[in-house]
CSV table of C-alpha atoms in Angstrom, one decimal:
chain,number,residue,atom,x,y,z
M,1,MET,CA,-0.1,0.2,0.1
M,2,ALA,CA,2.9,2.3,1.0
M,3,ASP,CA,4.7,1.9,-2.0
M,4,SER,CA,1.9,2.2,-4.6
M,5,LEU,CA,1.0,5.8,-3.6
M,6,LEU,CA,0.3,7.2,-7.2
M,7,PRO,CA,-2.3,4.4,-7.9
M,8,THR,CA,-4.0,4.9,-4.5
M,9,LEU,CA,-4.3,8.8,-5.3
M,10,LEU,CA,-5.9,8.5,-8.6
M,11,SER,CA,-8.4,6.3,-6.8
M,12,VAL,CA,-9.6,8.1,-4.5
M,13,LEU,CA,-9.5,11.1,-6.6
M,14,LEU,CA,-12.0,9.1,-8.6
M,15,VAL,CA,-14.2,7.9,-5.7
M,16,GLY,CA,-14.4,11.8,-4.5
M,17,PHE,CA,-15.7,12.9,-8.3
M,18,LEU,CA,-17.9,9.9,-8.6
M,19,GLY,CA,-19.4,10.2,-5.1
M,20,GLY,CA,-20.2,13.8,-5.7
M,21,THR,CA,-24.1,13.0,-5.4
M,22,HIS,CA,-23.1,12.5,-1.7
M,23,CYS,CA,-21.0,15.5,-1.1
M,24,ILE,CA,-23.9,17.4,-2.6
M,25,GLY,CA,-26.1,15.8,-0.6
M,26,MET,CA,-24.4,16.5,3.0
M,27,CYS,CA,-23.1,19.9,1.7
M,28,GLY,CA,-25.9,21.1,0.3
M,29,GLY,CA,-27.3,23.6,2.4
M,30,ILE,CA,-24.1,25.1,3.1
M,31,VAL,CA,-23.5,25.8,-0.4
M,32,GLY,CA,-27.1,27.0,-1.2
M,33,ALA,CA,-26.2,29.5,1.4
M,34,LEU,CA,-23.2,30.8,0.1
M,35,SER,CA,-24.8,31.3,-3.0
M,36,LEU,CA,-27.8,33.1,-1.8
M,37,GLY,CA,-25.4,35.7,0.0
M,38,GLY,CA,-22.6,35.8,-2.4
M,39,GLY,CA,-23.6,38.2,-5.2
M,40,SER,CA,-21.3,39.1,-7.8
M,41,ASN,CA,-18.4,37.3,-5.4
M,42,ARG,CA,-19.8,34.0,-5.3
M,43,TRP,CA,-16.7,32.6,-7.1
M,44,SER,CA,-14.4,33.5,-4.5
M,45,LEU,CA,-17.0,32.7,-1.6
M,46,HIS,CA,-17.2,29.3,-3.2
M,47,LEU,CA,-13.6,28.8,-3.7
M,48,ALA,CA,-12.4,29.8,-0.2
M,49,TYR,CA,-15.1,27.7,1.3
M,50,ASN,CA,-13.8,24.4,-0.7
M,51,LEU,CA,-10.4,25.1,0.3
M,52,GLY,CA,-11.2,25.4,3.8
M,53,ARG,CA,-12.9,21.9,3.8
M,54,ILE,CA,-10.3,20.4,1.6
M,55,ALA,CA,-7.5,21.8,4.4
M,56,SER,CA,-9.6,19.7,7.5
M,57,TYR,CA,-9.6,16.8,5.4
M,58,GLY,CA,-6.0,17.1,4.6
M,59,LEU,CA,-5.1,17.5,8.3
M,60,ALA,CA,-7.7,14.3,9.2
M,61,GLY,CA,-5.7,12.3,6.6
M,62,LEU,CA,-2.2,13.3,8.6
M,63,LEU,CA,-4.0,12.3,11.9
M,64,ALA,CA,-5.1,9.0,10.1
M,65,GLY,CA,-1.6,8.2,8.6
M,66,ALA,CA,0.1,8.9,11.9
M,67,LEU,CA,-1.9,6.5,13.8
M,68,GLY,CA,-1.7,3.9,11.3
M,69,ALA,CA,2.1,4.1,11.0
M,70,ALA,CA,2.1,4.2,15.0
M,71,SER,CA,-0.1,1.2,15.2
M,72,ALA,CA,2.0,-1.0,13.0
M,73,HIS,CA,4.4,-1.2,15.8
M,74,LEU,CA,2.3,-3.0,18.2
M,75,GLY,CA,1.9,-6.3,16.4
M,76,GLU,CA,2.5,-8.2,13.3
M,77,GLN,CA,3.1,-5.3,10.9
M,78,TRP,CA,2.3,-6.9,7.5
M,79,THR,CA,-0.8,-8.9,9.6
M,80,LEU,CA,-2.2,-5.4,10.8
M,81,ARG,CA,-1.3,-3.7,7.6
M,82,ILE,CA,-3.3,-6.2,5.6
M,83,GLY,CA,-6.4,-6.1,8.2
M,84,LEU,CA,-6.7,-2.4,7.9
M,85,TYR,CA,-6.2,-2.6,4.2
M,86,LEU,CA,-9.4,-5.0,4.6
M,87,LEU,CA,-11.5,-2.4,6.5
M,88,ALA,CA,-10.3,0.3,4.1
M,89,ASN,CA,-12.1,-1.7,1.0
M,90,LEU,CA,-14.8,-2.9,3.2
M,91,MET,CA,-16.0,0.8,4.0
M,92,LEU,CA,-15.7,1.6,-0.3
M,93,VAL,CA,-17.6,-1.8,-0.8
M,94,ALA,CA,-20.3,-0.4,1.6
M,95,MET,CA,-20.5,3.7,0.4
M,96,GLY,CA,-21.0,1.9,-2.9
M,97,LEU,CA,-23.6,-0.2,-1.9
M,98,TYR,CA,-25.1,3.2,-0.2
M,99,LEU,CA,-25.0,5.0,-3.2
M,100,LEU,CA,-26.7,2.1,-5.2
M,101,GLY,CA,-29.3,2.4,-2.7
M,102,LEU,CA,-29.0,-1.1,-1.2
M,103,THR,CA,-27.8,-0.5,2.2
M,104,ARG,CA,-27.3,1.8,4.8
M,105,ALA,CA,-24.2,0.2,6.1
M,106,LEU,CA,-22.6,3.1,6.9
M,107,ALA,CA,-24.9,5.3,8.9
M,108,TRP,CA,-22.9,4.0,11.9
M,109,SER,CA,-20.1,5.6,11.0
M,110,GLU,CA,-21.8,9.1,10.7
M,111,ARG,CA,-23.6,8.6,14.2
M,112,ALA,CA,-20.3,7.9,15.3
M,113,GLY,CA,-18.8,11.6,14.1
M,114,GLN,CA,-22.3,13.4,15.7
M,115,GLY,CA,-20.5,13.8,19.1
M,116,LEU,CA,-17.7,16.0,17.7
M,117,TRP,CA,-19.8,17.9,15.1
M,118,ARG,CA,-22.2,19.0,18.0
M,119,ARG,CA,-19.4,20.7,19.2
M,120,LEU,CA,-18.2,22.3,16.1
M,121,GLN,CA,-21.6,23.1,14.9
M,122,PRO,CA,-22.2,26.2,16.9
M,123,LEU,CA,-19.0,27.7,15.8
M,124,THR,CA,-20.3,27.9,12.2
M,125,LYS,CA,-22.9,30.4,13.1
M,126,ARG,CA,-20.0,33.0,13.9
M,127,PHE,CA,-19.1,33.1,9.9
M,128,LEU,CA,-22.7,33.1,8.8
M,129,PRO,CA,-24.0,35.0,6.2
M,130,ALA,CA,-20.5,34.5,4.6
M,131,ARG,CA,-19.8,37.6,2.6
M,132,ARG,CA,-16.2,37.4,2.1
M,133,ALA,CA,-13.8,34.7,1.5
M,134,SER,CA,-12.1,35.5,4.8
M,135,GLN,CA,-15.8,34.3,6.4
M,136,ALA,CA,-16.0,31.3,3.8
M,137,PHE,CA,-12.7,29.9,4.4
M,138,PRO,CA,-12.8,29.0,8.2
M,139,LEU,CA,-16.6,28.0,7.6
M,140,GLY,CA,-15.0,25.4,5.0
M,141,LEU,CA,-12.4,24.0,7.9
M,142,LEU,CA,-15.2,23.7,10.0
M,143,TRP,CA,-17.9,22.4,7.8
M,144,GLY,CA,-15.0,19.8,6.7
M,145,TRP,CA,-15.4,17.7,10.0
M,146,LEU,CA,-19.4,17.4,9.3
M,147,PRO,CA,-20.0,13.0,9.4
M,148,CYS,CA,-19.8,11.5,6.3
M,149,GLY,CA,-19.5,8.1,5.4
M,150,LEU,CA,-18.1,9.0,2.2
M,151,VAL,CA,-15.2,10.8,4.3
M,152,TYR,CA,-15.0,8.1,6.7
M,153,SER,CA,-14.2,5.5,4.0
M,154,VAL,CA,-11.4,6.9,2.6
M,155,LEU,CA,-10.3,8.0,6.2
M,156,ALA,CA,-9.5,4.4,6.1
M,157,THR,CA,-7.4,4.4,3.4
M,158,ALA,CA,-5.8,6.8,4.9
M,159,LEU,CA,-5.3,5.0,7.7
M,160,VAL,CA,-3.1,2.5,6.2
M,161,SER,CA,-0.9,4.7,4.0
M,162,GLY,CA,2.2,4.2,5.7
M,163,SER,CA,2.8,7.5,7.5
M,164,PRO,CA,0.7,11.3,8.3
M,165,LEU,CA,2.5,12.7,5.0
M,166,ARG,CA,0.7,10.3,2.6
M,167,GLY,CA,-2.5,10.1,4.8
M,168,GLY,CA,-2.3,13.5,4.3
M,169,ALA,CA,-1.9,13.4,0.5
M,170,VAL,CA,-4.8,10.7,0.4
M,171,MET,CA,-7.5,12.8,2.2
M,172,LEU,CA,-6.3,15.9,-0.3
M,173,ALA,CA,-6.4,13.8,-3.2
M,174,PHE,CA,-10.3,13.0,-2.4
M,175,GLY,CA,-10.7,16.4,-1.5
M,176,LEU,CA,-9.5,17.7,-4.9
M,177,GLY,CA,-11.9,15.2,-6.2
M,178,THR,CA,-15.1,16.2,-4.8
M,179,LEU,CA,-14.3,19.8,-5.6
M,180,PRO,CA,-15.9,20.0,-9.2
M,181,ASN,CA,-19.2,18.7,-8.1
M,182,LEU,CA,-19.0,21.1,-5.1
M,183,LEU,CA,-18.1,24.1,-6.8
M,184,LEU,CA,-20.7,23.7,-9.7
M,185,ALA,CA,-23.4,22.9,-7.0
M,186,GLY,CA,-22.5,26.4,-5.7
M,187,LEU,CA,-22.7,28.1,-9.1
M,188,LEU,CA,-25.6,26.1,-10.8
M,189,ALA,CA,-27.2,24.8,-7.7
M,190,THR,CA,-30.7,24.1,-8.9
M,191,ARG,CA,-29.9,22.6,-12.0
M,192,LEU,CA,-27.2,20.3,-10.5
M,193,GLN,CA,-29.2,19.3,-7.4
M,194,ALA,CA,-31.7,18.2,-9.6
M,195,LEU,CA,-29.4,16.1,-11.9
M,196,VAL,CA,-27.8,14.3,-8.7
M,197,ARG,CA,-31.1,13.1,-7.9
M,198,LEU,CA,-31.5,11.4,-10.8
M,199,PRO,CA,-31.3,7.6,-10.0
M,200,TRP,CA,-29.1,6.8,-13.0
M,201,VAL,CA,-26.7,8.9,-11.9
M,202,ARG,CA,-26.4,7.5,-8.5
M,203,ARG,CA,-26.3,4.3,-10.2
M,204,VAL,CA,-23.2,5.3,-11.8
M,205,ALA,CA,-21.5,6.6,-8.8
M,206,GLY,CA,-22.3,3.8,-6.7
M,207,VAL,CA,-21.1,0.9,-9.4
M,208,GLY,CA,-17.8,3.0,-9.9
M,209,VAL,CA,-17.2,3.3,-6.1
M,210,LEU,CA,-17.6,-0.4,-5.4
M,211,GLY,CA,-15.9,-1.1,-8.2
M,212,PHE,CA,-12.8,0.7,-6.4
M,213,GLY,CA,-13.9,-1.3,-3.2
M,214,VAL,CA,-13.8,-4.6,-4.7
M,215,TRP,CA,-10.7,-4.1,-6.4
M,216,GLY,CA,-9.1,-3.2,-3.5
M,217,LEU,CA,-10.3,-6.6,-2.0
M,218,VAL,CA,-8.7,-8.8,-4.6
M,219,GLY,CA,-5.2,-7.0,-3.8
M,220,VAL,CA,-5.7,-7.9,0.0
M,221,TRP,CA,-6.1,-11.8,-1.1
M,222,GLN,CA,-2.9,-11.7,-3.2
M,223,LEU,CA,-1.0,-9.6,-0.3
M,224,TRP,CA,-2.9,-12.4,2.0
M,225,ARG,CA,-1.3,-15.6,-0.4
M,226,GLN,CA,2.0,-13.8,-0.3
M,227,LEU,CA,2.3,-14.0,3.4
M,228,PRO,CA,5.0,-16.7,4.4
M,229,ALA,CA,3.0,-19.9,6.1
């Protein structure tokens, strides 16, 4: 995993893009508020908000990568890494099935993050209504911690990345993948939100994310077979 960072970055970039329907559903409210309050300054507001959100993802990735690297010293390194890699790809499979409307398997992970969000959400009121980039950026920093099963599934990948820097890079790549959808959601809010509600759009996104998870599980099986008896 740690030796194949580029394919991982490309994968999570596409996961972020294909999972855009979920991102718009989670962040659509704040995106709509920025659209109403920005006037002619909407581009800078949405860009600042999304840069703040992606910065929070990067910080979360740094923390996850550090935790994963530290945990590798607590037991048999390869066995633990394979276990964490298995978890990461099972999370992607669950997210793909969620986007397809077949399961709510990741709802528990979003509930687990509610405690932190309840502490952070009141702080967002300080920056609303956001009329300047200096308000939108910290708003994005806070909103980046909104409980989200898709984010958590990619965090599981950051956990097995091998180092804090690699974990941060994984989450930054994911954040960049979500950027086009959320920028367009802000600038074309009504039209795009109608589009992402179409069943076939969610099915395409779900199949794409599910495919990445299954591909990763095949890799887990191959790694497991290579372990010494």
